[in-house]
């Protein structure tokens, strides 16, 4: 069977960095509380008028360049905050990237969106529908945050990350392993934007403005995130025929540093094997895994052939995991590895 192989990576953060102090002042919070309970020091917010497509084009363009050029026959965009409810944002992103005419659509799986989009891209390749797929995770969560909700306002940030998948051969570095994907709609109300869809409609009776904001039952979600990512990660490792102790880098959804630490403990991995960038970017939802990968590639943490385990959990509830050996990406960044 044709394998789906990672061949390029890119990420982008909007320029405006927002330190904890800026939020703490208006939220009856403090830099110390935010650091202690989440591990976050700052996050980036898109400026007024900047939409998720703008971030996706930046990250997608960098990933295409990293893969050697503007070439793809499909664009899959994972996002919770599309430019508008209709149409999907991906076609606009594809056109602006110089890829008009390609298949392009959005995937909605909130913080697990990037893993779902990767699985979709891998599926397009396995089915022979596409040979090269740009997979982007991007979110502008600042556009749906309730400014009065201190538990969500301090966690989320905006950003975008992307990879290019190409058709390749089984066993190549960069080949995506078997996926583990799952969901539990019984938890749909735990992470939600209640209005704006077909349930609480824009037409007719007007919902209270707060209903358009993102809401999360953080405490209830916390341990579910740890336990479900652990189960899903274990499934993906088993399906790949790996052992957990062989994993060099755990790249989990960056929801809260304490979640990442507990997850590493639950899996029996040293915490140092968890890639983490939450301190500087916060929880960037669909962008969080590709942004963490991009940073770890750029700083040389990920070396060619390293065993990488991706796992995510979030609204839906939905989760997903996959393994890969890090590929040689010759984009002038990173350090390569023993194969180079
Ligand atoms: O991305 C999708 C998946 N998301 C997650 O997995 C997020 C999971 N949840 C979390 O990360 C954490 O639950 C939060 C960061 C959202 C909250 O942290 P926590 O340690 O669970 O706090 P808590 O909700 O248990 O609240 C403890 C206290 C409360 O005060 P009282 O009732 O004990 O007096 C909160 O009102 O901390 C208070 N609090 C804050 N205080 C200062 C909540 N947020 C803040 C804040 N600053 N920003």
Tab-separated table of C-alpha atoms and ligand atoms in Angstrom, residues 23-24 27-31 33-34 36-38 40 110-112 141 149-156 191 214 216-226 229 253-259 278 283-285 288 313-315 317, ligand 1:
chain	number	residue	atom	x	y	z
A	23	UNK	CA	-4.502	39.612	30.909
A	24	UNK	CA	-4.107	39.246	34.666
A	27	UNK	CA	-9.197	39.241	34.931
A	28	UNK	CA	-8.487	39.289	38.657
A	29	UNK	CA	-5.706	36.797	37.967
A	30	UNK	CA	-1.928	36.896	38.262
A	31	UNK	CA	1.162	35.907	36.324
A	33	UNK	CA	-1.341	31.740	39.066
A	34	UNK	CA	-1.266	31.324	35.306
A	36	UNK	CA	1.694	27.626	38.208
A	37	UNK	CA	-1.626	26.177	36.994
A	38	UNK	CA	-0.942	26.114	33.233
A	40	UNK	CA	1.922	29.526	30.188
A	110	UNK	CA	-11.392	21.221	17.691
A	111	UNK	CA	-8.092	20.494	19.482
A	112	UNK	CA	-7.801	17.058	17.826
A	141	UNK	CA	-9.293	31.326	19.430
A	149	UNK	CA	-13.976	34.171	31.560
A	150	UNK	CA	-10.595	33.996	33.232
A	151	UNK	CA	-10.292	30.216	33.025
A	152	UNK	CA	-10.353	30.207	29.192
A	153	UNK	CA	-8.941	33.675	28.464
A	154	UNK	CA	-5.562	32.876	29.990
A	155	UNK	CA	-5.091	29.515	28.255
A	156	UNK	CA	-5.734	29.996	24.561
A	191	UNK	CA	-16.223	22.193	25.378
A	214	UNK	CA	-16.304	29.487	23.766
A	216	UNK	CA	-15.085	24.872	28.725
A	217	UNK	CA	-15.638	22.860	31.899
A	218	UNK	CA	-11.888	22.879	32.546
A	219	UNK	CA	-11.832	20.762	35.693
A	220	UNK	CA	-14.014	18.021	34.192
A	221	UNK	CA	-11.959	17.995	31.019
A	222	UNK	CA	-8.536	17.924	32.685
A	223	UNK	CA	-8.360	14.274	33.763
A	224	UNK	CA	-10.328	13.036	30.776
A	225	UNK	CA	-7.650	14.641	28.604
A	226	UNK	CA	-4.850	12.878	30.479
A	229	UNK	CA	-4.681	10.683	25.440
A	253	UNK	CA	-1.835	18.658	22.296
A	254	UNK	CA	-0.489	21.566	24.331
A	255	UNK	CA	-3.541	22.137	26.558
A	256	UNK	CA	-1.863	22.756	29.898
A	257	UNK	CA	1.710	21.928	31.007
A	258	UNK	CA	0.271	19.951	33.934
A	259	UNK	CA	-1.711	17.784	31.482
A	278	UNK	CA	3.012	25.982	25.722
A	283	UNK	CA	-3.108	26.389	23.853
A	284	UNK	CA	-3.413	27.012	20.109
A	285	UNK	CA	-6.078	24.323	19.558
A	288	UNK	CA	-0.833	23.134	18.731
A	313	UNK	CA	-7.766	15.432	22.875
A	314	UNK	CA	-10.415	18.124	22.869
A	315	UNK	CA	-13.951	19.251	22.039
A	317	UNK	CA	-15.131	15.060	22.733
B	1	LIG	O1	-7.796	22.187	24.682
B	1	LIG	C1	-8.838	21.285	24.935
B	1	LIG	C2	-8.632	20.557	26.193
B	1	LIG	N1	-8.487	21.504	27.250
B	1	LIG	C3	-8.054	21.115	28.411
B	1	LIG	O2	-7.748	19.972	28.549
B	1	LIG	C4	-8.006	22.114	29.533
B	1	LIG	C5	-8.175	21.392	30.826
B	1	LIG	N2	-8.333	22.245	31.988
B	1	LIG	C6	-7.374	23.059	32.495
B	1	LIG	O3	-6.334	23.248	31.908
B	1	LIG	C7	-7.599	23.674	33.844
B	1	LIG	O4	-8.745	23.087	34.420
B	1	LIG	C8	-7.791	25.221	33.848
B	1	LIG	C9	-6.477	25.881	33.510
B	1	LIG	C10	-8.874	25.615	32.843
B	1	LIG	C11	-8.214	25.687	35.224
B	1	LIG	O5	-7.213	25.329	36.169
B	1	LIG	P1	-7.596	24.561	37.510
B	1	LIG	O6	-6.339	24.429	38.255
B	1	LIG	O7	-8.330	23.323	37.113
B	1	LIG	O8	-8.515	25.589	38.239
B	1	LIG	P2	-9.991	25.341	38.762
B	1	LIG	O9	-10.954	25.433	37.630
B	1	LIG	O10	-10.016	24.126	39.627
B	1	LIG	O11	-10.163	26.583	39.688
B	1	LIG	C12	-9.431	26.703	40.920
B	1	LIG	C13	-9.586	28.124	41.381
B	1	LIG	C14	-11.012	28.628	41.348
B	1	LIG	O12	-11.197	29.463	42.467
B	1	LIG	P3	-11.985	28.915	43.759
B	1	LIG	O13	-13.336	28.540	43.272
B	1	LIG	O14	-11.172	27.755	44.256
B	1	LIG	O15	-11.976	30.101	44.672
B	1	LIG	C15	-11.059	29.451	40.100
B	1	LIG	O16	-12.032	30.479	40.164
B	1	LIG	O17	-8.827	28.980	40.520
B	1	LIG	C16	-9.671	30.022	40.065
B	1	LIG	N3	-9.244	30.420	38.735
B	1	LIG	C17	-8.345	31.389	38.541
B	1	LIG	N4	-7.664	32.176	39.410
B	1	LIG	C18	-6.806	33.073	38.906
B	1	LIG	C19	-9.612	29.914	37.537
B	1	LIG	N5	-8.961	30.557	36.551
B	1	LIG	C20	-8.173	31.482	37.154
B	1	LIG	C21	-7.270	32.454	36.680
B	1	LIG	N6	-6.608	33.215	37.589
B	1	LIG	N7	-7.029	32.628	35.358
